[in-house]
mmCIF file of C-alpha atoms in Angstrom:
data_model
loop_
_atom_site.group_PDB
_atom_site.id
_atom_site.type_symbol
_atom_site.label_atom_id
_atom_site.label_comp_id
_atom_site.label_asym_id
_atom_site.label_seq_id
_atom_site.Cartn_x
_atom_site.Cartn_y
_atom_site.Cartn_z
ATOM 1 C CA MET A 1 9.176 -26.137 36.110
ATOM 2 C CA ASN A 2 10.430 -25.902 39.677
ATOM 3 C CA ALA A 3 13.535 -23.981 40.729
ATOM 4 C CA LYS A 4 15.919 -26.900 40.320
ATOM 5 C CA GLN A 5 14.655 -27.701 36.831
ATOM 6 C CA LYS A 6 15.021 -24.110 35.660
ATOM 7 C CA LEU A 7 18.523 -23.834 37.060
ATOM 8 C CA THR A 8 19.538 -27.201 35.642
ATOM 9 C CA LYS A 9 18.370 -26.149 32.195
ATOM 10 C CA ALA A 10 20.507 -23.005 32.403
ATOM 11 C CA LEU A 11 23.499 -24.958 33.716
ATOM 12 C CA ASP A 12 23.225 -27.433 30.855
ATOM 13 C CA VAL A 13 23.931 -24.620 28.393
ATOM 14 C CA ILE A 14 26.801 -23.137 30.406
ATOM 15 C CA GLU A 15 28.551 -26.493 30.869
ATOM 16 C CA LYS A 16 28.759 -27.327 27.165
ATOM 17 C CA ASP A 17 32.384 -27.739 26.054
ATOM 18 C CA ASP A 18 31.828 -25.511 23.014
ATOM 19 C CA VAL A 19 29.627 -22.897 24.699
ATOM 20 C CA SER A 20 29.971 -19.437 23.178
ATOM 21 C CA VAL A 21 30.594 -16.565 25.637
ATOM 22 C CA LYS A 22 29.930 -12.875 24.994
ATOM 23 C CA LEU A 23 30.247 -9.845 27.279
ATOM 24 C CA TYR A 24 27.784 -6.955 27.114
ATOM 25 C CA ILE A 25 28.525 -3.631 28.827
ATOM 26 C CA ILE A 26 25.214 -1.959 29.660
ATOM 27 C CA THR A 27 24.946 1.812 30.073
ATOM 28 C CA ARG A 28 22.025 3.936 31.289
ATOM 29 C CA HIS A 29 21.023 7.314 29.868
ATOM 30 C CA ILE A 30 18.315 9.910 30.502
ATOM 31 C CA LYS A 31 15.786 9.799 27.675
ATOM 32 C CA ASP A 32 15.752 12.748 25.270
ATOM 33 C CA GLY A 33 13.572 15.572 26.517
ATOM 34 C CA VAL A 34 13.392 14.270 30.088
ATOM 35 C CA LYS A 35 15.033 16.128 32.956
ATOM 36 C CA LYS A 36 17.100 14.117 35.439
ATOM 37 C CA THR A 37 14.982 15.501 38.292
ATOM 38 C CA ALA A 38 11.656 14.743 36.568
ATOM 39 C CA LYS A 39 9.259 12.723 38.727
ATOM 40 C CA VAL A 40 8.355 10.140 36.123
ATOM 41 C CA ILE A 41 8.828 6.407 35.945
ATOM 42 C CA ASP A 42 10.578 5.003 32.889
ATOM 43 C CA LYS A 43 12.760 8.076 32.252
ATOM 44 C CA TYR A 44 15.902 6.139 31.371
ATOM 45 C CA SER A 45 16.995 4.231 28.301
ATOM 46 C CA PHE A 46 19.616 1.501 28.267
ATOM 47 C CA GLN A 47 22.216 0.508 25.693
ATOM 48 C CA ALA A 48 24.169 -2.728 25.400
ATOM 49 C CA ARG A 49 27.583 -2.743 23.789
ATOM 50 C CA THR A 50 29.864 -5.681 23.192
ATOM 51 C CA VAL A 51 33.523 -6.298 24.008
ATOM 52 C CA ASP A 52 35.728 -9.110 22.704
ATOM 53 C CA LEU A 53 36.978 -11.474 25.406
ATOM 54 C CA SER A 54 40.219 -13.394 25.680
ATOM 55 C CA LYS A 55 40.195 -17.141 26.350
ATOM 56 C CA ASP A 56 41.080 -16.726 30.023
ATOM 57 C CA LEU A 57 38.198 -14.278 30.554
ATOM 58 C CA ASN A 58 35.828 -16.695 28.845
ATOM 59 C CA GLU A 59 36.928 -19.371 31.282
ATOM 60 C CA PHE A 60 36.588 -16.924 34.194
ATOM 61 C CA PHE A 61 32.927 -16.126 33.413
ATOM 62 C CA VAL A 62 32.060 -19.745 32.688
ATOM 63 C CA GLY A 63 33.632 -20.784 35.981
ATOM 64 C CA ILE A 64 31.678 -18.190 37.963
ATOM 65 C CA ALA A 65 28.376 -19.190 36.406
ATOM 66 C CA LYS A 66 29.037 -22.912 36.916
ATOM 67 C CA LYS A 67 29.933 -22.406 40.571
ATOM 68 C CA GLN A 68 27.044 -20.086 41.455
ATOM 69 C CA ILE A 69 24.305 -21.943 39.597
ATOM 70 C CA GLY A 70 25.759 -25.370 40.341
ATOM 71 C CA ARG A 71 25.662 -24.626 44.072
ATOM 72 C CA MET A 72 21.963 -23.814 43.857
ATOM 73 C CA VAL A 73 21.202 -26.869 41.729
ATOM 74 C CA GLY A 74 22.817 -29.003 44.413
ATOM 75 C CA ASN A 75 20.474 -27.577 47.061
ATOM 76 C CA ASP A 76 17.044 -29.234 46.933
ATOM 77 C CA ASP A 77 15.613 -26.648 49.348
ATOM 78 C CA TYR A 78 15.498 -23.800 46.836
ATOM 79 C CA GLU A 79 11.967 -22.640 46.091
ATOM 80 C CA LEU A 80 10.632 -20.602 43.186
ATOM 81 C CA GLU A 81 8.479 -17.604 44.049
ATOM 82 C CA GLU A 82 7.085 -14.705 42.059
ATOM 83 C CA TYR A 83 8.905 -11.450 42.799
ATOM 84 C CA ALA A 84 7.236 -9.104 45.269
ATOM 85 C CA VAL A 85 8.496 -5.738 46.507
ATOM 86 C CA ILE A 86 8.114 -6.888 50.106
ATOM 87 C CA GLY A 87 8.322 -10.623 50.713
ATOM 88 C CA ASP A 88 9.190 -12.959 53.538
ATOM 89 C CA ASP A 89 12.753 -12.996 52.112
ATOM 90 C CA LEU A 90 13.533 -16.319 53.714
ATOM 91 C CA GLY A 91 16.661 -18.134 52.641
ATOM 92 C CA ASP A 92 16.857 -20.554 49.698
ATOM 93 C CA LYS A 93 14.427 -18.642 47.462
ATOM 94 C CA ILE A 94 14.714 -17.700 43.834
ATOM 95 C CA TYR A 95 12.328 -15.107 42.456
ATOM 96 C CA THR A 96 10.782 -14.961 39.001
ATOM 97 C CA TYR A 97 10.075 -11.792 37.044
ATOM 98 C CA ALA A 98 8.593 -11.448 33.542
ATOM 99 C CA LEU A 99 10.620 -9.479 31.014
ATOM 100 C CA ASN A 100 7.634 -7.364 29.993
ATOM 101 C CA ASN A 101 7.440 -5.978 33.543
ATOM 102 C CA ALA A 102 10.908 -4.486 33.266
ATOM 103 C CA LEU A 103 9.865 -1.245 31.485
ATOM 104 C CA SER A 104 12.744 0.334 29.528
ATOM 105 C CA PHE A 105 15.173 -2.412 30.506
ATOM 106 C CA SER A 106 13.199 -4.922 28.462
ATOM 107 C CA ASP A 107 14.324 -3.050 25.322
ATOM 108 C CA VAL A 108 17.989 -3.739 25.973
ATOM 109 C CA ILE A 109 17.237 -7.464 25.953
ATOM 110 C CA SER A 110 14.430 -7.808 23.401
ATOM 111 C CA ASN A 111 15.575 -5.279 20.788
ATOM 112 C CA GLN A 112 19.305 -5.181 21.313
ATOM 113 C CA MET A 113 20.887 -8.276 22.842
ATOM 114 C CA LEU A 114 18.484 -10.865 21.424
ATOM 115 C CA GLN A 115 18.595 -9.231 18.000
ATOM 116 C CA GLY A 116 22.364 -8.903 17.884
ATOM 117 C CA ASN A 117 21.904 -5.163 17.552
ATOM 118 C CA CYS A 118 24.746 -4.068 19.831
ATOM 119 C CA PRO A 119 27.732 -1.952 18.734
ATOM 120 C CA SER A 120 31.183 -2.738 20.058
ATOM 121 C CA ILE A 121 33.400 -0.411 22.081
ATOM 122 C CA SER A 122 37.010 0.490 21.379
ATOM 123 C CA SER A 123 37.746 2.110 24.755
ATOM 124 C CA LEU A 124 36.332 1.861 28.259
ATOM 125 C CA SER A 125 36.243 5.641 28.368
ATOM 126 C CA GLU A 126 33.218 5.414 26.035
ATOM 127 C CA VAL A 127 31.134 3.747 28.747
ATOM 128 C CA LYS A 128 32.769 4.708 32.028
ATOM 129 C CA ASN A 129 30.492 7.579 33.053
ATOM 130 C CA ASP A 130 27.231 5.753 32.213
ATOM 131 C CA LEU A 131 28.192 2.197 33.227
ATOM 132 C CA TRP A 132 25.175 0.472 34.774
ATOM 133 C CA ALA A 133 25.581 -3.291 34.575
ATOM 134 C CA TYR A 134 27.195 -6.059 32.613
ATOM 135 C CA SER A 135 25.784 -9.256 31.159
ATOM 136 C CA ILE A 136 27.354 -12.475 29.996
ATOM 137 C CA ARG A 137 25.638 -14.464 27.245
ATOM 138 C CA PHE A 138 26.207 -18.203 27.208
ATOM 139 C CA ASN A 139 25.053 -19.679 23.898
ATOM 140 C CA HIS A 140 24.911 -23.213 22.565
ATOM 141 C CA GLY A 141 22.908 -23.907 19.417
ATOM 142 C CA ASP A 142 19.493 -22.299 19.779
ATOM 143 C CA ASN A 143 19.792 -21.916 23.560
ATOM 144 C CA SER A 144 21.054 -18.739 25.228
ATOM 145 C CA ILE A 145 21.331 -17.759 28.890
ATOM 146 C CA TYR A 146 22.182 -14.246 30.028
ATOM 147 C CA THR A 147 23.585 -13.527 33.490
ATOM 148 C CA PHE A 148 23.563 -9.994 34.910
ATOM 149 C CA ARG A 149 25.533 -8.143 37.539
ATOM 150 C CA LYS A 150 25.151 -4.531 38.711
ATOM 151 C CA ALA A 151 28.223 -2.365 38.079
ATOM 152 C CA SER A 152 29.249 1.258 38.420
ATOM 153 C CA LYS A 153 31.795 3.659 36.976
ATOM 154 C CA GLY A 154 33.938 3.054 40.034
ATOM 155 C CA LYS A 155 34.713 -0.368 38.530
ATOM 156 C CA VAL A 156 36.473 1.280 35.562
ATOM 157 C CA ALA A 157 39.883 2.940 35.506
ATOM 158 C CA THR A 158 41.091 4.866 32.460
ATOM 159 C CA ASP A 159 44.072 7.126 31.909
ATOM 160 C CA GLU A 160 42.333 9.773 29.841
ATOM 161 C CA LEU A 161 42.298 12.497 32.518
ATOM 162 C CA ARG A 162 45.888 12.068 33.683
ATOM 163 C CA THR A 163 49.001 13.767 32.386
ATOM 164 C CA LYS A 164 51.455 11.672 30.423
ATOM 165 C CA LEU A 165 53.811 11.519 33.394
ATOM 166 C CA GLU A 166 51.038 10.499 35.809
ATOM 167 C CA ARG A 167 49.524 7.818 33.600
ATOM 168 C CA ILE A 168 52.552 5.776 32.614
ATOM 169 C CA SER A 169 52.438 2.246 33.952
ATOM 170 C CA ALA A 170 55.188 -0.310 33.347
ATOM 171 C CA LEU A 171 55.246 -3.925 32.297
ATOM 172 C CA PHE A 172 58.185 -6.276 32.011
ATOM 173 C CA ASP A 173 58.565 -7.935 28.630
ATOM 174 C CA THR A 174 60.099 -11.349 29.322
ATOM 175 C CA ASP A 175 61.021 -11.814 25.654
ATOM 176 C CA ASP A 176 63.654 -9.078 25.639
ATOM 177 C CA ALA A 177 64.048 -8.430 29.389
ATOM 178 C CA GLU A 178 62.977 -4.816 28.992
ATOM 179 C CA LEU A 179 60.696 -2.677 31.140
ATOM 180 C CA LYS A 180 58.196 -0.895 28.886
ATOM 181 C CA ALA A 181 55.662 1.868 29.388
ATOM 182 C CA ALA A 182 52.023 0.813 29.118
ATOM 183 C CA ILE A 183 48.910 2.980 29.191
ATOM 184 C CA THR A 184 46.144 0.816 30.580
ATOM 185 C CA GLU A 185 42.371 0.759 30.959
ATOM 186 C CA THR A 186 40.811 -1.656 33.402
ATOM 187 C CA ILE A 187 37.399 -2.871 34.491
ATOM 188 C CA SER A 188 36.924 -5.157 37.465
ATOM 189 C CA PHE A 189 34.507 -8.088 37.723
ATOM 190 C CA ASP A 190 33.585 -10.090 40.805
ATOM 191 C CA ASN A 191 32.357 -13.640 41.319
ATOM 192 C CA LYS A 192 28.673 -12.968 41.908
ATOM 193 C CA LEU A 193 25.463 -13.034 39.837
ATOM 194 C CA ASP A 194 22.417 -10.898 40.526
ATOM 195 C CA CYS A 195 20.052 -12.670 38.120
ATOM 196 C CA LEU A 196 19.834 -14.539 34.857
ATOM 197 C CA TYR A 197 17.506 -14.230 31.889
ATOM 198 C CA GLY A 198 16.206 -17.025 29.682
ATOM 199 C CA ASN A 199 12.969 -18.093 27.994
ATOM 200 C CA GLY A 200 11.197 -14.775 28.483
ATOM 201 C CA GLY A 201 11.819 -14.273 32.189
ATOM 202 C CA PHE A 202 14.318 -13.568 34.931
ATOM 203 C CA LEU A 203 15.477 -15.773 37.776
ATOM 204 C CA ILE A 204 16.508 -13.456 40.610
ATOM 205 C CA PHE A 205 19.269 -14.472 43.000
ATOM 206 C CA ARG A 206 19.897 -11.090 44.691
ATOM 207 C CA LYS A 207 16.870 -8.826 44.924
ATOM 208 C CA ALA A 208 18.721 -5.597 45.638
ATOM 209 C CA GLY A 209 21.038 -5.942 42.644
ATOM 210 C CA PHE A 210 18.196 -6.959 40.342
ATOM 211 C CA GLU A 211 15.987 -4.050 41.480
ATOM 212 C CA GLN A 212 18.757 -1.582 40.672
ATOM 213 C CA ILE A 213 19.563 -3.142 37.289
ATOM 214 C CA VAL A 214 16.047 -3.069 35.865
ATOM 215 C CA GLY A 215 15.169 0.313 37.382
ATOM 216 C CA LEU A 216 12.761 -0.718 40.123
ATOM 217 C CA GLU A 217 14.462 1.708 42.520
ATOM 218 C CA GLU A 218 12.935 4.594 40.566
ATOM 219 C CA GLU A 219 9.538 2.904 40.709
ATOM 220 C CA PHE A 220 9.865 2.521 44.479
ATOM 221 C CA THR A 221 10.681 6.192 44.830
ATOM 222 C CA GLU A 222 7.746 7.335 42.702
ATOM 223 C CA ALA A 223 5.285 5.018 44.451
ATOM 224 C CA ALA A 224 6.516 6.032 47.901
ATOM 225 C CA SER A 225 6.295 9.710 46.980
ATOM 226 C CA GLY A 226 2.717 9.144 45.823
ATOM 227 C CA VAL A 227 1.800 7.619 49.175
ATOM 228 C CA ILE A 228 3.324 10.540 51.059
ATOM 229 C CA GLU A 229 1.520 13.026 48.806
ATOM 230 C CA THR A 230 -1.829 11.321 49.469
ATOM 231 C CA ILE A 231 -1.261 11.320 53.223
ATOM 232 C CA ALA A 232 -0.138 14.946 53.168
ATOM 233 C CA LYS A 233 -3.328 16.013 51.398
ATOM 234 C CA THR A 234 -5.430 14.686 54.303
ATOM 235 C CA GLU A 235 -3.715 17.201 56.594
ATOM 236 C CA LEU A 236 -3.973 14.606 59.361
ATOM 237 C CA VAL A 237 -0.223 14.140 59.935
ATOM 238 C CA GLU A 238 2.214 16.624 61.420
ATOM 239 C CA GLY A 239 5.895 16.108 60.669
ATOM 240 C CA ILE A 240 5.392 14.452 57.281
ATOM 241 C CA ASP A 241 8.771 15.912 56.266
ATOM 242 C CA LEU A 242 10.426 13.393 58.613
ATOM 243 C CA LEU A 243 8.872 10.581 56.582
ATOM 244 C CA GLU A 244 10.077 12.152 53.338
ATOM 245 C CA ALA A 245 13.600 12.350 54.729
ATOM 246 C CA ALA A 246 13.502 8.805 56.136
ATOM 247 C CA ILE A 247 12.836 7.119 52.788
ATOM 248 C CA LYS A 248 15.987 8.724 51.381
ATOM 249 C CA GLU A 249 18.074 7.158 54.139
ATOM 250 C CA LYS A 250 16.411 3.771 54.710
ATOM 251 C CA ARG A 251 15.792 1.552 51.708
ATOM 252 C CA SER A 252 13.532 -0.719 53.750
ATOM 253 C CA LEU A 253 11.164 2.171 54.457
ATOM 254 C CA LEU A 254 11.204 3.177 50.784
ATOM 255 C CA LYS A 255 10.197 -0.327 49.716
ATOM 256 C CA THR A 256 7.566 -0.577 52.434
ATOM 257 C CA LEU A 257 5.924 2.691 51.339
ATOM 258 C CA SER A 258 6.071 1.489 47.742
ATOM 259 C CA ASN A 259 4.299 -1.679 48.809
ATOM 260 C CA ILE A 260 1.674 0.389 50.632
ATOM 261 C CA GLY A 261 1.107 2.256 47.370
ATOM 262 C CA LYS A 262 0.640 -1.018 45.522
ATOM 263 C CA LYS A 263 -1.862 -2.359 48.052
ATOM 264 C CA GLY A 264 -3.609 1.001 48.498
ATOM 265 C CA THR A 265 -3.856 0.742 52.282
ATOM 266 C CA HIS A 266 -3.101 4.467 52.514
ATOM 267 C CA SER A 267 -6.120 5.500 50.449
ATOM 268 C CA THR A 268 -8.595 5.107 53.339
ATOM 269 C CA PHE A 269 -6.501 7.017 55.881
ATOM 270 C CA ASP A 270 -8.850 9.201 57.956
ATOM 271 C CA ASN A 271 -9.805 10.046 61.548
ATOM 272 C CA ASP A 272 -11.454 6.663 62.066
ATOM 273 C CA GLU A 273 -8.267 4.863 61.028
ATOM 274 C CA ILE A 274 -6.215 7.052 63.314
ATOM 275 C CA LYS A 275 -8.313 5.764 66.236
ATOM 276 C CA LYS A 276 -7.710 2.176 65.113
ATOM 277 C CA MET A 277 -3.993 2.904 64.777
ATOM 278 C CA LYS A 278 -3.909 4.244 68.322
ATOM 279 C CA ASP A 279 -5.570 1.126 69.753
ATOM 280 C CA THR A 280 -3.418 -1.224 67.665
ATOM 281 C CA LEU A 281 -0.107 0.364 68.646
ATOM 282 C CA ASN A 282 -1.043 0.274 72.296
ATOM 283 C CA ALA A 283 -2.153 -3.364 72.112
ATOM 284 C CA PHE A 284 0.920 -4.754 70.347
ATOM 285 C CA GLU A 285 3.726 -2.388 71.301
ATOM 286 C CA GLY A 286 2.462 -0.871 74.546
ATOM 287 C CA LYS A 287 3.085 2.530 73.003
ATOM 288 C CA GLU A 288 0.900 5.595 72.693
ATOM 289 C CA LEU A 289 0.413 6.975 69.204
ATOM 290 C CA LYS A 290 1.355 10.639 69.414
ATOM 291 C CA LEU A 291 -1.622 12.858 68.588
ATOM 292 C CA SER A 292 -2.096 16.604 68.543
ATOM 293 C CA ASP A 293 -4.965 18.358 70.304
ATOM 294 C CA GLU A 294 -6.828 18.229 66.984
ATOM 295 C CA GLY A 295 -6.373 14.439 66.760
ATOM 296 C CA LYS A 296 -3.674 14.529 64.087
ATOM 297 C CA VAL A 297 -0.801 12.010 64.050
ATOM 298 C CA VAL A 298 2.414 13.671 65.212
ATOM 299 C CA LEU A 299 5.798 12.501 63.928
ATOM 300 C CA GLU A 300 8.744 13.802 65.944
ATOM 301 C CA ASN A 301 11.478 11.222 65.481
ATOM 302 C CA ALA A 302 12.544 8.036 63.668
ATOM 303 C CA GLU A 303 10.593 5.783 66.047
ATOM 304 C CA ASP A 304 7.374 7.695 65.336
ATOM 305 C CA VAL A 305 7.963 7.306 61.602
ATOM 306 C CA ASN A 306 8.625 3.572 61.859
ATOM 307 C CA TYR A 307 5.473 2.911 63.883
ATOM 308 C CA PHE A 308 3.335 5.046 61.585
ATOM 309 C CA VAL A 309 4.572 3.183 58.495
ATOM 310 C CA LYS A 310 3.927 -0.156 60.202
ATOM 311 C CA LEU A 311 0.365 0.865 61.024
ATOM 312 C CA LEU A 312 -0.235 2.212 57.530
ATOM 313 C CA ASN A 313 1.007 -1.067 56.057
ATOM 314 C CA ASP A 314 -1.179 -3.317 58.278
ATOM 315 C CA TYR A 315 1.957 -4.778 59.838
ATOM 316 C CA TYR A 316 -0.045 -6.354 62.644
ATOM 317 C CA LYS A 317 -2.079 -9.281 61.252
ATOM 318 C CA GLN A 318 -4.217 -12.139 62.493
ATOM 319 C CA GLY A 319 -4.284 -15.647 61.031
ATOM 320 C CA VAL A 320 -7.737 -16.688 59.845
ATOM 321 C CA VAL A 321 -7.264 -20.341 60.858
ATOM 322 C CA SER A 322 -5.178 -20.199 64.024
ATOM 323 C CA GLY A 323 -6.337 -16.817 65.225
ATOM 324 C CA LYS A 324 -2.748 -16.050 66.131
ATOM 325 C CA TYR A 325 -1.319 -12.582 65.604
ATOM 326 C CA TYR A 326 1.679 -11.889 63.363
ATOM 327 C CA GLY A 327 3.920 -8.930 62.666
ATOM 328 C CA THR A 328 5.077 -8.714 59.046
ATOM 329 C CA ASN A 329 5.353 -6.154 56.287
ATOM 330 C CA SER A 330 4.842 -8.807 53.603
ATOM 331 C CA GLY A 331 1.598 -10.200 52.273
ATOM 332 C CA GLN A 332 -0.882 -9.277 49.590
ATOM 333 C CA ILE A 333 -4.572 -8.433 49.737
ATOM 334 C CA ILE A 334 -6.837 -11.407 48.995
ATOM 335 C CA ALA A 335 -10.578 -12.040 49.230
ATOM 336 C CA PRO A 336 -12.736 -15.117 49.808
ATOM 337 C CA VAL A 337 -14.119 -16.705 46.650
ATOM 338 C CA GLY A 338 -17.705 -17.204 45.486
ATOM 339 C CA ASN A 339 -20.448 -17.183 48.106
ATOM 340 C CA ASN A 340 -17.897 -17.067 50.891
ATOM 341 C CA ALA A 341 -17.188 -13.404 50.243
#
């Protein structure tokens, strides 16, 4: 199915007059026996818990889903593309992602939400500190669609840590014209969707939100750290600490290094490649690659780091057909088929 067909199928469920709506609050926890600082992928577990909704909240969530998905259905330009860490990221694209690629997050869907194995909560204080995301299930008959949105504990307000005097709110009871004290707990929702799940896979509307929800941020960090470790072992780069610091501040660099790790373009880094890097940077940027007297790459500032990452990622490319040169961080390694190799 193309993008419009997939979205239309989801919208058909949501628009049913008797659609059933359920809210799941999703929390994230460090797995038993794993330290928070441990450098391992898949170190978190997720738990989904349910909350009863009033009629007006049901209508609120249905309205959001109808508006967001309906807008995309009405745009014939939307294209479906398999998720990639670094892509062209042009407008009007929806990305697909298989559930079994989602590591620990797949458990919260497969073994909890789909199985109806989710406890309910009696207070928002139970989930406030570990709040990670929320999901809305739209069900009609045998068909269910789940929308997801990233959340954080900043979205929740409880009165548990305040004194009695500090936490008293007031509401006006119109039945007896009396102002009454009310202790309240609140959680805020917005009008956006990061992704939806149905039929074994995700449709991604906002890459950043989706990547955070399913835990890809941790994967990016581990992959990027692996690239830096490999480069450091060559002892051919001075100032590698600047690169380590940069990926903590710039998400784009983190994702680019993660993509380098996936493609493996860092694994052949040696003196010969340094010479090619020097020629390439001069040809396309008119810049001189900083080298030490021993021929090592020298990183002294943010510009040096950016150019080095570009070179390591084969940012400068040439089209096979047109022969034209391009500058892009996206793309995947391919090879000619059969006897053309």
